[in-house]
Coordinates of C-alpha atoms and ligand atoms in Angstrom, one line a residue:
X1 CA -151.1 45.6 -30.5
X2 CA -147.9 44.1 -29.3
X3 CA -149.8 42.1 -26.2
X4 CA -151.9 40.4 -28.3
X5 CA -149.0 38.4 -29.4
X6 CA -148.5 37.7 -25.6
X7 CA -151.5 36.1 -25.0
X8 CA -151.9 32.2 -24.8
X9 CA -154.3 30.8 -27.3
X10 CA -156.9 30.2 -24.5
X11 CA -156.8 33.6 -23.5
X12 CA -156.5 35.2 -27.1
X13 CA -159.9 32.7 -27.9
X14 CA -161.7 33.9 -25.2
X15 CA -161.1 37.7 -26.3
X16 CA -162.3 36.8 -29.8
X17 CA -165.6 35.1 -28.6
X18 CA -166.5 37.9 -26.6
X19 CA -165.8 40.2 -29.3
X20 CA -163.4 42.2 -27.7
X21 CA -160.3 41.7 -30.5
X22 CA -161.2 40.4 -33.5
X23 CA -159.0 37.9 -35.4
X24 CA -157.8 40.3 -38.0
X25 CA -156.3 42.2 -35.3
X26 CA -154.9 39.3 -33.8
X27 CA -153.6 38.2 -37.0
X28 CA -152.1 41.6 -37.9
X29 CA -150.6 42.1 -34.3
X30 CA -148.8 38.1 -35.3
X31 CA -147.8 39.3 -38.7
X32 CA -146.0 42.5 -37.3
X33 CA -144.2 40.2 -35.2
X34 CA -142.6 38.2 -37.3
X35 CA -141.7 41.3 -39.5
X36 CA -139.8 42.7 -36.7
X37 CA -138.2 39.6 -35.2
X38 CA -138.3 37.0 -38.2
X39 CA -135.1 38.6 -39.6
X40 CA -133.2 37.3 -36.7
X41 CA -135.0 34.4 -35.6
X42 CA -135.8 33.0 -39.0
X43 CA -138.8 30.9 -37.7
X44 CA -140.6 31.3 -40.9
X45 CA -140.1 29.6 -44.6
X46 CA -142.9 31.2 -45.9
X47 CA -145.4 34.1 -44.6
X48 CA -148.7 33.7 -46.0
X49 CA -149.8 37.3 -44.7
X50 CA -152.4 38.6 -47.5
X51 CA -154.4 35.2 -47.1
X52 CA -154.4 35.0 -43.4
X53 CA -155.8 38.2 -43.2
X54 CA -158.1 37.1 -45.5
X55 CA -159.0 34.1 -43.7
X56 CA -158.7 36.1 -40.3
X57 CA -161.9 38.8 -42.0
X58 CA -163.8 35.8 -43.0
X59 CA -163.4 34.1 -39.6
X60 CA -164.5 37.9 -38.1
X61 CA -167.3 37.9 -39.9
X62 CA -169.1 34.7 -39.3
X63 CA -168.8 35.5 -36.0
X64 CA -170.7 38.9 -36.4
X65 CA -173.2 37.5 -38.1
X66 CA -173.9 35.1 -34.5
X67 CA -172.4 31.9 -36.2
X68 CA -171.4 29.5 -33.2
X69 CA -167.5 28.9 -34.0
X70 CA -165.4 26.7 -33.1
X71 CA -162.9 26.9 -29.7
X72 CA -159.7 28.1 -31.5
X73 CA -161.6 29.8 -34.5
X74 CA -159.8 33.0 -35.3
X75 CA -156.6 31.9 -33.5
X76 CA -153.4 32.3 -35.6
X77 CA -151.3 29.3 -36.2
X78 CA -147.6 28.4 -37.5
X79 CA -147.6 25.0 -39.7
X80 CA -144.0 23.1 -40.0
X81 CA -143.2 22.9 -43.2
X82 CA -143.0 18.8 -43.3
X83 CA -146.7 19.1 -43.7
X84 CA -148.4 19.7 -46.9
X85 CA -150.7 22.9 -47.6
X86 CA -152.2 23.3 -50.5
X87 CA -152.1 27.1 -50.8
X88 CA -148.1 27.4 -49.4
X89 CA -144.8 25.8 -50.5
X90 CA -144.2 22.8 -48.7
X91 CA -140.4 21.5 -48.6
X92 CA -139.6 19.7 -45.7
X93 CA -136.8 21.8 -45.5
X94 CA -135.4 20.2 -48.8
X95 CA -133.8 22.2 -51.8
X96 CA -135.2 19.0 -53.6
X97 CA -138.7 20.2 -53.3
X98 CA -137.9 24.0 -53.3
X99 CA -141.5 25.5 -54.0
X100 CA -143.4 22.8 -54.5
X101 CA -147.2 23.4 -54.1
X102 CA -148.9 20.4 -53.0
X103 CA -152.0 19.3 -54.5
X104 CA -153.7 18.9 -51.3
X105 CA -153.9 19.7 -47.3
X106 CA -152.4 17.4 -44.6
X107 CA -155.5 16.1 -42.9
X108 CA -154.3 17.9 -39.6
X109 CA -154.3 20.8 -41.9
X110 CA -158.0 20.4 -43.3
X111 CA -159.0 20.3 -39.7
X112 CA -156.9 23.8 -38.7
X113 CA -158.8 25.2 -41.6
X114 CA -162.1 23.5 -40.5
X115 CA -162.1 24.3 -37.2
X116 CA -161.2 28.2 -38.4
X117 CA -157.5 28.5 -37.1
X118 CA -155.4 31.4 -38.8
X119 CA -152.5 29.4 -40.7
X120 CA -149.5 32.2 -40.6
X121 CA -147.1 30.3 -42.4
X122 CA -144.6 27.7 -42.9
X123 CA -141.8 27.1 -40.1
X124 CA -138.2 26.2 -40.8
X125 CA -136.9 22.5 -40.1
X126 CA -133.7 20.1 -40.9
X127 CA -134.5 18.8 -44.2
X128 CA -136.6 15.9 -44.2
X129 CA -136.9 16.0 -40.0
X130 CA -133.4 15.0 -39.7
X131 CA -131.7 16.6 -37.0
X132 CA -132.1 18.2 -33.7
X133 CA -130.4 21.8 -34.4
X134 CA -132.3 23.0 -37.7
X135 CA -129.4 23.6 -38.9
X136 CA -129.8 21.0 -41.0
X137 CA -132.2 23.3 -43.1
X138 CA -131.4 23.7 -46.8
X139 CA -132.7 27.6 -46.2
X140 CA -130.6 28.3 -43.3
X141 CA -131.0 27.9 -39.5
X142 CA -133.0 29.2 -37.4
X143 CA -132.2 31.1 -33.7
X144 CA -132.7 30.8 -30.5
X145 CA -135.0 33.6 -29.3
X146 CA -133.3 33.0 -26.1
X147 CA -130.0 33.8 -27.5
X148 CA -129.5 34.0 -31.0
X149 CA -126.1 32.5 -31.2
X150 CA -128.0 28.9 -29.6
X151 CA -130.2 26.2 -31.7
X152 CA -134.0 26.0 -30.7
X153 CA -133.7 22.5 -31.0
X154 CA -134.9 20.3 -34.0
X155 CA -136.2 18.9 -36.4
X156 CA -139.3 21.2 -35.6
X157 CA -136.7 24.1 -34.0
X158 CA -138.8 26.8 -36.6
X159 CA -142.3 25.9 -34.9
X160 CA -140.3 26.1 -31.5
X161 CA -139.0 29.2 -32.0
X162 CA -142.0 31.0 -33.6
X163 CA -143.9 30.2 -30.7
X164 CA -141.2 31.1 -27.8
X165 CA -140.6 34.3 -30.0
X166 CA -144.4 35.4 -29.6
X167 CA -144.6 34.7 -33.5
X168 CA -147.1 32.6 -33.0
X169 CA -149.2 31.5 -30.0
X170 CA -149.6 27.5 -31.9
X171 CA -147.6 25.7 -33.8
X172 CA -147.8 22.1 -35.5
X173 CA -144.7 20.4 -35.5
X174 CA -143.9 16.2 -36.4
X175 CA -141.9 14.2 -34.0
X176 CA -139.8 11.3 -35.2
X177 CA -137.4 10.9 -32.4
X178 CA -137.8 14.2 -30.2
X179 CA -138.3 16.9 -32.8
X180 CA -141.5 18.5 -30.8
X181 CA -140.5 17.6 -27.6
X182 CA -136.5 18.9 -27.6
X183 CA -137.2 22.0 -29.4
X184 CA -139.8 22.7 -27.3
X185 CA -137.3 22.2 -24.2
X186 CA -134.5 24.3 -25.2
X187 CA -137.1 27.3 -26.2
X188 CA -138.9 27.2 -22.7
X189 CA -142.1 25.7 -24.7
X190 CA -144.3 22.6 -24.9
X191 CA -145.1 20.1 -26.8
X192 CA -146.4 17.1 -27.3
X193 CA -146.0 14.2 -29.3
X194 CA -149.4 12.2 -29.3
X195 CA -150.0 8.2 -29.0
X196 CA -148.8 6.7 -32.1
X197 CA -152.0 6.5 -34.5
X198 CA -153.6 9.5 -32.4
X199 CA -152.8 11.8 -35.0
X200 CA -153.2 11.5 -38.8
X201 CA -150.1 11.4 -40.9
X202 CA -151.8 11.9 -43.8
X203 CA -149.7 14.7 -45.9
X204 CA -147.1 14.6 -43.6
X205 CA -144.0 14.5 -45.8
X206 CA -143.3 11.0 -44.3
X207 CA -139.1 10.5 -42.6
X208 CA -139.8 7.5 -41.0
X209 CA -143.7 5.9 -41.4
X210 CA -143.4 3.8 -38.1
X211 CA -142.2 7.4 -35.4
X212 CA -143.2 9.8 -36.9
X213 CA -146.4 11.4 -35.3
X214 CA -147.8 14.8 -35.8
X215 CA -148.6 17.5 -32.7
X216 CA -148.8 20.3 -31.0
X217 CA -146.4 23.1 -29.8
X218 CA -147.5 26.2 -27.8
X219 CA -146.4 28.5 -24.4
X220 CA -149.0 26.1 -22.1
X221 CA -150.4 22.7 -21.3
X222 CA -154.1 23.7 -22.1
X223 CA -153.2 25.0 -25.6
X224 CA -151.8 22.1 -26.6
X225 CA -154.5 20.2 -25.3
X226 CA -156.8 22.6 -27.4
X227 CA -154.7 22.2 -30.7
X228 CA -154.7 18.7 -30.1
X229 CA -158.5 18.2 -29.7
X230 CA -158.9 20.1 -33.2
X231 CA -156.3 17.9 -34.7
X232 CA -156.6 14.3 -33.2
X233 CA -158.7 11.7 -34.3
X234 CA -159.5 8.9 -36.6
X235 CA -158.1 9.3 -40.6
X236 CA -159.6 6.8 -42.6
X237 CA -157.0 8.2 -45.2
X238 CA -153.8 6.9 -42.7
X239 CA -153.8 3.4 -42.5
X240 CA -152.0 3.3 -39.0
X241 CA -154.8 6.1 -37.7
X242 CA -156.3 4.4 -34.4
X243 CA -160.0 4.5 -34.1
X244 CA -160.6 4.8 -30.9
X245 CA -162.8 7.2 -28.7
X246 CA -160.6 10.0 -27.4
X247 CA -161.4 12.3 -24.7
X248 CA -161.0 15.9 -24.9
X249 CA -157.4 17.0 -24.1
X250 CA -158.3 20.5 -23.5
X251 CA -160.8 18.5 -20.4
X252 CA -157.9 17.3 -19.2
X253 CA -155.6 19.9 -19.0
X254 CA -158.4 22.1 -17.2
X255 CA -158.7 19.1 -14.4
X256 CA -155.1 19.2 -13.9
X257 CA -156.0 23.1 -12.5
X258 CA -158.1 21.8 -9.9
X259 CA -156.6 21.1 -6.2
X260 CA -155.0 18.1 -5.6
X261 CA -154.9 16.5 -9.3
X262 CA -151.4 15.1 -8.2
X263 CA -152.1 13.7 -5.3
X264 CA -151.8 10.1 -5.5
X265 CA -150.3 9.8 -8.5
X266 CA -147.7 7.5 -9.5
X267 CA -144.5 9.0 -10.6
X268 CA -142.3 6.7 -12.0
X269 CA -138.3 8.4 -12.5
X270 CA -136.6 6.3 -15.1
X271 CA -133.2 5.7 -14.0
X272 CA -131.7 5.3 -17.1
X273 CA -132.2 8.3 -18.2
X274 CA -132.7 10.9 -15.3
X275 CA -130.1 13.2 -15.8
X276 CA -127.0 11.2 -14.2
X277 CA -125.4 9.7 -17.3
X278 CA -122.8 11.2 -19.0
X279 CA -124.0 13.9 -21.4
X280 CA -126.4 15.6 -19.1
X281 CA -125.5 18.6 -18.3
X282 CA -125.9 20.2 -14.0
X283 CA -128.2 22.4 -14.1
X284 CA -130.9 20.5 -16.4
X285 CA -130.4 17.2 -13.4
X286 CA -130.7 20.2 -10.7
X287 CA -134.1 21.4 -12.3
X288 CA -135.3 17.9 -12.8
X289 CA -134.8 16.7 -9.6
X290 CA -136.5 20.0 -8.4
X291 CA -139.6 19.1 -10.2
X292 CA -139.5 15.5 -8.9
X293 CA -139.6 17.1 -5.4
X294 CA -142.4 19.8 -6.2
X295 CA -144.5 16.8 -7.3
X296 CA -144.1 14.3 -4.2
X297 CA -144.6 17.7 -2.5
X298 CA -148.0 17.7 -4.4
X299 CA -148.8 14.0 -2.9
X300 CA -147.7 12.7 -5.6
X301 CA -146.1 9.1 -4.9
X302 CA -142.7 9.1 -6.6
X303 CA -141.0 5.6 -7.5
X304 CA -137.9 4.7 -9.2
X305 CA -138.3 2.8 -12.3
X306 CA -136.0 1.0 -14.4
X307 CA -135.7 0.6 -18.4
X308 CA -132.6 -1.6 -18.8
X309 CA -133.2 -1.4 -22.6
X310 CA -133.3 2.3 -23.3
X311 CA -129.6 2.0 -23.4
X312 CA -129.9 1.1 -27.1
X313 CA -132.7 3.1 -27.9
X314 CA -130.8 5.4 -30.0
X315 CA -128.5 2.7 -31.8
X316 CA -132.1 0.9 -32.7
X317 CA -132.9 4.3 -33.5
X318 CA -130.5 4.8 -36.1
X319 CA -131.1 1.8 -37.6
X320 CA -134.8 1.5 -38.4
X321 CA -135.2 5.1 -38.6
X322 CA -132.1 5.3 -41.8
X323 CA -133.9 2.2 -43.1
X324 CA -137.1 3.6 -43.3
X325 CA -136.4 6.7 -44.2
X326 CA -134.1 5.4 -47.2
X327 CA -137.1 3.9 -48.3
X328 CA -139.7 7.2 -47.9
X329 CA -137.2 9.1 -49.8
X330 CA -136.8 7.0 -53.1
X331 CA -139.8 9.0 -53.9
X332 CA -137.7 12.2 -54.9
X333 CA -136.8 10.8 -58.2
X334 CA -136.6 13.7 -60.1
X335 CA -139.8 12.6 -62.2
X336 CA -142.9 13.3 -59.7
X337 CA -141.7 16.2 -57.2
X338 CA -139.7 19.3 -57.1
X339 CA -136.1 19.7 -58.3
X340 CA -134.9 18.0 -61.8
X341 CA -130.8 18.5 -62.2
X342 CA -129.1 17.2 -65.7
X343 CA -125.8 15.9 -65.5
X344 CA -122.9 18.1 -66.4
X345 CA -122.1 15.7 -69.3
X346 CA -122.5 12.3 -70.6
X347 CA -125.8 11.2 -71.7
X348 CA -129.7 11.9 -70.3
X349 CA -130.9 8.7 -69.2
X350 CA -133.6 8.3 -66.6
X351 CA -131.1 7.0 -64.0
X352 CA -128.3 10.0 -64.4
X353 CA -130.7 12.6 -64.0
X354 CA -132.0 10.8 -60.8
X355 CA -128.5 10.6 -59.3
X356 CA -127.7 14.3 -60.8
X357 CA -130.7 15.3 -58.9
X358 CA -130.7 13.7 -55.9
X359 CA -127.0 14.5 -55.4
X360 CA -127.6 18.1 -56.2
X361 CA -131.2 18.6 -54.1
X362 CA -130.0 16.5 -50.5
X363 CA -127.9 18.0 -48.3
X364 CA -125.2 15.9 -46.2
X365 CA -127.4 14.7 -43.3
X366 CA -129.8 13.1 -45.7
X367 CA -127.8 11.4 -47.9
X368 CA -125.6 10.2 -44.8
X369 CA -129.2 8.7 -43.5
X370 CA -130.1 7.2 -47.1
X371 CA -126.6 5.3 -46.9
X372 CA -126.8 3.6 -43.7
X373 CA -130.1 2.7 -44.5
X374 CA -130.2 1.1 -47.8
X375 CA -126.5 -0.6 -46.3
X376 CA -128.8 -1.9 -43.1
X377 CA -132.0 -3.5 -45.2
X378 CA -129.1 -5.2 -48.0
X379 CA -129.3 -8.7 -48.5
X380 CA -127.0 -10.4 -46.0
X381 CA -126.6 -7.7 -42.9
X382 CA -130.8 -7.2 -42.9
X383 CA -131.1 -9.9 -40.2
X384 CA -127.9 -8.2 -38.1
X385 CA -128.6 -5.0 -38.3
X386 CA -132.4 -4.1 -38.7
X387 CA -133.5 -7.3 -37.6
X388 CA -132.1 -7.0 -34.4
X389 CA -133.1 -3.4 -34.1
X390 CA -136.8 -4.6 -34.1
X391 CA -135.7 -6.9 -31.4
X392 CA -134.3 -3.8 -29.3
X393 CA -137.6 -2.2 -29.9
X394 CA -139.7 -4.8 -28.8
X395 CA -137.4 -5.2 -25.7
X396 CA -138.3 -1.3 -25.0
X397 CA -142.1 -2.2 -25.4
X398 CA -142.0 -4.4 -22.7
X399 CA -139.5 -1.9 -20.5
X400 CA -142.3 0.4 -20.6
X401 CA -145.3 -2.0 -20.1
X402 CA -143.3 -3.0 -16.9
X403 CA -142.5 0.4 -16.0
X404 CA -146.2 1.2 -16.6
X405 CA -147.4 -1.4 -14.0
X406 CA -145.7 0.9 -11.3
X407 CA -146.4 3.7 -12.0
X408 CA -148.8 6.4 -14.0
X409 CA -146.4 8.3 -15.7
X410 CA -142.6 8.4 -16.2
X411 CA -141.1 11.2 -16.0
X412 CA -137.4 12.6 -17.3
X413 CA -135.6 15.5 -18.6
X414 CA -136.9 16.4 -22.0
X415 CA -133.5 16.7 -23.4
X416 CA -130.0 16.3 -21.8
X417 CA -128.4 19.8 -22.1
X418 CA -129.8 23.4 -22.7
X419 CA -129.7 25.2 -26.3
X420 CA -125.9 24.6 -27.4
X421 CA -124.2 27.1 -29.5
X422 CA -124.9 27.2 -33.6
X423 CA -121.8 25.0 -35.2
X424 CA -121.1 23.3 -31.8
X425 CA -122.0 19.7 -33.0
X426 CA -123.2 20.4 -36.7
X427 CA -119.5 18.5 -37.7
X428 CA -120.7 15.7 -35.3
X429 CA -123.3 13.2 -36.3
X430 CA -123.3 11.3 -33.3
X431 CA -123.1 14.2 -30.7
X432 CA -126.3 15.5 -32.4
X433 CA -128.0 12.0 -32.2
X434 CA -127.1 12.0 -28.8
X435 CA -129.9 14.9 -27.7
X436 CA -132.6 12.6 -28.3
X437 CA -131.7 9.9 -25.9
X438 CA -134.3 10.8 -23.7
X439 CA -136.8 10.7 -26.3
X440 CA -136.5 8.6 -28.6
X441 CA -137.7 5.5 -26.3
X442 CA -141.2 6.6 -26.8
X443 CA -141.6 6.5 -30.4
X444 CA -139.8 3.4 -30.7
X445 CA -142.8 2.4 -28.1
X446 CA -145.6 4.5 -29.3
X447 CA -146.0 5.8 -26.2
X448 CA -147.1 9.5 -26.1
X449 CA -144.7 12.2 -24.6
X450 CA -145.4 15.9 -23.1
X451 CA -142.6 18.2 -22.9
X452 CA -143.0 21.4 -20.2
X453 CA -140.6 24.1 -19.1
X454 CA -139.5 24.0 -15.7
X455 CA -137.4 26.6 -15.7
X456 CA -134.1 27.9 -16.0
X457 CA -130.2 26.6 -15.8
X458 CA -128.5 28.1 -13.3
X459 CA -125.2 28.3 -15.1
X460 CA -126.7 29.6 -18.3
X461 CA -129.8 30.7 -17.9
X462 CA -131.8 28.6 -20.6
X463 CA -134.9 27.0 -20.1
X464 CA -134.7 23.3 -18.9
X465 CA -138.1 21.3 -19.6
X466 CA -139.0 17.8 -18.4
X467 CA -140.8 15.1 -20.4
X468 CA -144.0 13.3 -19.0
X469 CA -144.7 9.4 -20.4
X470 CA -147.9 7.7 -20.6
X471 CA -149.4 4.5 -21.8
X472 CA -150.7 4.4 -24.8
X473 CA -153.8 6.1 -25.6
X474 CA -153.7 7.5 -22.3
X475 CA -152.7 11.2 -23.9
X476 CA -155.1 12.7 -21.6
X477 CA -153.2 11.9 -18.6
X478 CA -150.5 13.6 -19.5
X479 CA -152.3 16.8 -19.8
X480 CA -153.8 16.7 -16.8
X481 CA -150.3 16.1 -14.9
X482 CA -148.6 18.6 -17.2
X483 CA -151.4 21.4 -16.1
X484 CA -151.3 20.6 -12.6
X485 CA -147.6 20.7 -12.5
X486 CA -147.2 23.9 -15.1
X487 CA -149.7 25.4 -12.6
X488 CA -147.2 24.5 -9.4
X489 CA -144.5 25.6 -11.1
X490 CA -145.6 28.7 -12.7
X491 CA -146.3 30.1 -8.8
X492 CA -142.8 29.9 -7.9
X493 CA -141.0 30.6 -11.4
X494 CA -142.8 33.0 -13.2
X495 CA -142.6 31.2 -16.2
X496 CA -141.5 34.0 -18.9
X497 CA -143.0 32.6 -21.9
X498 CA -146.5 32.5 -19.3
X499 CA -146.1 35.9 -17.9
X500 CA -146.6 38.7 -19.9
X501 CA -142.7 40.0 -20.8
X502 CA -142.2 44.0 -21.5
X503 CA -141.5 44.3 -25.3
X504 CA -138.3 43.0 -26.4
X505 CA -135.1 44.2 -28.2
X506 CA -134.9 42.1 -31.5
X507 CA -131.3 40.6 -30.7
X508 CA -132.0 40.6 -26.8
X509 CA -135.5 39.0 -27.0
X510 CA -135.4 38.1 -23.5
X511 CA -132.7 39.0 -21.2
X512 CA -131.6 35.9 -19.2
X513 CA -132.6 37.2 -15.5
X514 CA -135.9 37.8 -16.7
X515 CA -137.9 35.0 -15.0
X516 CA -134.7 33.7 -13.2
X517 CA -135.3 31.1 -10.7
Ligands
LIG601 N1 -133.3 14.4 -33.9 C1 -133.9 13.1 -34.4 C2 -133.3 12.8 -35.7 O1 -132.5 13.5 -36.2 C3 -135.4 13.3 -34.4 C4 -135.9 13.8 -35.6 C5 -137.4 13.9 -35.6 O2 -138.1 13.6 -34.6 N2 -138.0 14.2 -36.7 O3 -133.7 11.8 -36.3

C-alpha cells in the first residue's frame, strides 16, 4: 500500500485509468499515511477520511461502469485551509473562525470536486496567510518532514509538508507574497503561483485582494501543471478573474520533456536578487548558480538582468499588504463569522463585544498587520505611506517589463536560506518578512512564479529550490522550462521527493544523505 503514496499524481492517474488500483485504495493508502506521520508533521487541520472514501467508491465506480473521467479523477488531494469547503471547517488558521462551516465551496474547490479529485482534508497555515513559518497557526505548527525541529515554510507550510511527507501527492495552497512558492522550497516541492487573475479567488478567505492568487503544490512540474489545468480559468464570480484563452499547463510541462526545449531560451538572472545579498545563505547561491550553468549547458542563452526596484519590494510589501488586509479582516466582527467573546465586565454593546472578540480570536501577527495598516490608509500619512507604496509597485512593473524584453524568463533562488529551526525568527517580524524577498516582486507585478527543487545544501542537507518568472499570462512557459529543467536535474540528483524512497521512520522521514548531491 505504502508505494502508492509514492507515486506522482501522473503516475497514480494513469494506474487508476487503467484499472490497475482503484481510488479507494489510493485514498486509503493516503489516509494511513497521514495516521502514521500526521502526529509529527501536523500537515492536517482536519481529515475528512469517511467522506473521501466515500467520494474515492463513487469515483471507482463511474469508472467501472465505462464513464470517460476526467485526468486527475480519483486522485487524492490536500486543500489549505484559507479556502472554503462546504463539507470541512475552514479557519484560515484563525481561532476567530474555529469550526466554521462555510456555506459554500471555493470555486477552485467546485472544480476539484468536478473534475473527481479526492479532497483528503484541510492543511495547516499562519492565521490569515500571514507568515512564512506556520508557526503563526492558532493550532500549532507544523514540521518539517525533512527534520522535524525545521519550518516547511509558510503561509501554506501545511500543504507543503503534506505533500513532501507523501501525505498527499496535490495540494492547493494561496500565495500572497511567497506562501506556495517558499514552502515549497524548503520542503524539496513545487509550486506555483499562477498569473494574477489566472485563478479564481472566489472563497478564498481573502489576506490581501490585490496578491493573493490561488495554486498548485505537488512533487513535479507536470502535476502542477495538471492541478492547474483543473483549477484555472475564468470565474465570473471573481471580479479580477482574467478571461482569457489558456493553454493546457499539463501540454506544457510534457513539451518541456522533449530534447532541446531549453535551447535557445532566454534566461534572464536578476541581480538583485541572485543569492549575493546579505541574507542568502552559501549553499542555496552554490545550488543556484549550479542550475544557471546546467541550463546554458542546455543551450539555453543566460543574461544578466537588472531590477533596481526590487530593493523595496518588501517595504512596498508591507505596506499595501497591512492596508489591505486591515481592511479584509474588519469582516470578523463577531456578528457574521465564527468566534463571539463578551467582555469580562462593563456593559454588552455592539462595539465591546467586537473588541472582546477580536482581541481574544487574533493572534499577535494579525493584529500587528491590522495596526500598521489601518495607521498606513489614516487620513494624513495615506499619501506617504501607501501612496508611495503604489508608486514602488508600479516602478517594479516596469523593472519586469524591461527585464522581460531580454529575456524569457527570470530566474532566482526561491527563497534565501533553507528550512531554519522552529523559534529561530518567530520573536522577529522583520527576519521573517525577510524570506520572501525573492518573491514577493511578482505578486506586487502579477507576474506568475514556479518554484522547483534543485537539490540539496551542502552544509545542511535541505532542499534548495529556484524560482522561474514569466510574463504575464505566459504560465505555460514556465512549465515547459520547469519540466525541461526538473528532467536535467533529476538525471544527476536523484531528486528524493521524485525517486521512490524506502519507507521511512516517523521522526527520521528522510535521512539527509538520501538523494545527496
Ligand atoms: N510570508 C508572507 C507574509 O507573511 C507571504 C504570505 C502569503 O503569501 N500569504 O505576508
Amino acid at each position: 500500500m505504502d508505494d502508492l503514496t509514492r507515486l506522482t499524481a501522473a503516475d497514480l492517474a494513469q494506474k487508476l485509468s487503467a484499472s490497475e488500483v482503484s481510488s479507494e485504495e489510493a485514498t486509503r493508502a493516503h489516509l494511513e499515511r497521514i495516521a502514521s506521520v500526521d502526529p509529527d508533521v501536523h500537515a492536517f487541520l482536519h481529515v475528512a477520511s469517511e467522506r473521501a472514501i466515500e467520494t474515492a467508491k463513487a469515483v471507482d465506480a463511474r469508472r467501472a461502469s465505462g464513464e470517460t473521467l476526467g485526468p486527475l479523477a480519483g486522485v487524492p488531494v490536500a486543500i489549505k485551509d484559507v479556502l472554503c469547503t462546504q463539507d470541512m471547517p475552514s479557519t484560515s488558521g484563525s481561532k476567530i473562525l474555529e469550526g466554521w462551516v462555510p456555506p459554500y465551496d471555493a470555486t477552485v474547490v467546485r472544480k476539484l470536486r468536478e473534475a473527481e479529485l479526492i479532497p483528503l482534508g484541510k492543511t495547516n497555515m499562519d492565521e490569515f496567510a500571514m507568515g512564512s513559518s506556520t508557526e503563526h497557526s492558532a493550532f500549532g505548527p507544523t514540521h518539517n518532514p525533512w527534520d522535524l525541529e525545521r519550518i516547511p515554510g509558510g503561509s501554506g507550510g501545511g500543504s507543503a509538508a503534506a505533500v513532501a511527507a507523501f501525505e498527499a501527492p496535490l495540494a492547493l495552497g494561496s500565495d500572497t507574497g511567497g506562501s506556495i512558492r517558499q514552502p515549497a522550497a524548503v520542503t524539496g516541492s513545487v509550486g506555483v503561483k499562477p498569473t494574477y487573475g489566472g485563478v479564481s479567488r472566489y472563497g478564498a478567505i481573502a489576506l490581501a485582494s490585490s496578491l493573493d492568487q490561488v495554486g498548485p503544490v505537488t512533487r513535479s512540474v507536470l502535476d502542477a501543471g495538471l492541478l492547474h489545468d483543473v483549477i484555472g480559468g475564468h470565474d465570473p464570480r471573481d471580479s479580477t478573474s482574467i478571461d482569457h484563452e489558456w493553454p493546457s499547463m499539463a501540454d506544457a510541462a510534457r513539451a518541456g520533456l522533449r530534447d532541446n526545449a531549453l535551447k535557445g531560451l532566454r534566461v534572464g538572472v536578476v541581480k538583485e536578487i541572485a543569492g549575493d545579498g546579505e541574507g542568502f545563505q552559501a549553499g542555496v547561491k552554490q545550488r543556484f548558480d549550479e542550475t544557471v550553468r546546467l541550463l546554458t549547458a542546455a543551450g539555453a542563452e543566460v543574461v544578466e538582468v537588472s531590477a533596481p526596484s526590487f530593493e523595496y519590494a518588501v517595504a512596498a510589501y508591507y505596506l499595501i499588504l497591512p492596508a489591505e488586509a486591515s481592511s479584509n479582516l474588519a469582516r470578523f466582527d463577531s456578528v457574521r463569522f465564527g468566534m463571539r467573546v463578551n467582555p469580562v465586565s462593563g456593559p454588552v454593546t455592539s462595539e465591546r463585544v467586537m473588541a472582546a472578540t477580536r482581541d481574544a480570536g487574533f493572534g499577535a501577527e494579525v493584529k500587528r498587520r491590522i495596526i500598521l495598516g489601518t495607521y498606513a490608509l489614516s487620513a494624513g500619512y495615506y499619501d506617504a505611506y501607501y501612496g508611495s507604496a503604489q508608486k514602488v509597485r508600479t516602478l517594479i512593473q516596469r523593472d519586469f517589463a524591461a527585464a522581460f524584453e531580454q529575456a524569457d524568463v527570470l530566474i532566482s533562488p526561491a527563497a534565501p536560506t533553507t528550512a531554519f529551526k522552529i523559534g529561530e525568527k518567530v520573536n522577529d517580524p522583520l527576519a521573517m518578512y525577510l524570506n520572501d524577498i525573492t518573491t514577493i516582486p511578482a505578486n506586487l507585478a502579477g507576474v506568475p512564479g514556479l518554484a522547483l527543487p534543485v537539490g540539496l545544501a551542502p552544509e545542511d542537507g535541505l532542499p534548495v529550490g529556484v524560482q522561474l518568472m514569466a510574463p504575464a499570462h505566459e504560465d505555460a512557459r514556465l512549465y515547459t522550462v520547469g519540466a525541461a529543467l526538473e528532467q536535467l536535474l533529476e538525471a544527476g540528483w536523484g531528486h528524493p521527493l521524485l525517486q521512490s524512497a524506502p519507507s521511512l521512520a516517523q521522526s527520521e522521514m528522510f535521512a539527509s544523505e538520501e538523494g545527496a548531491v
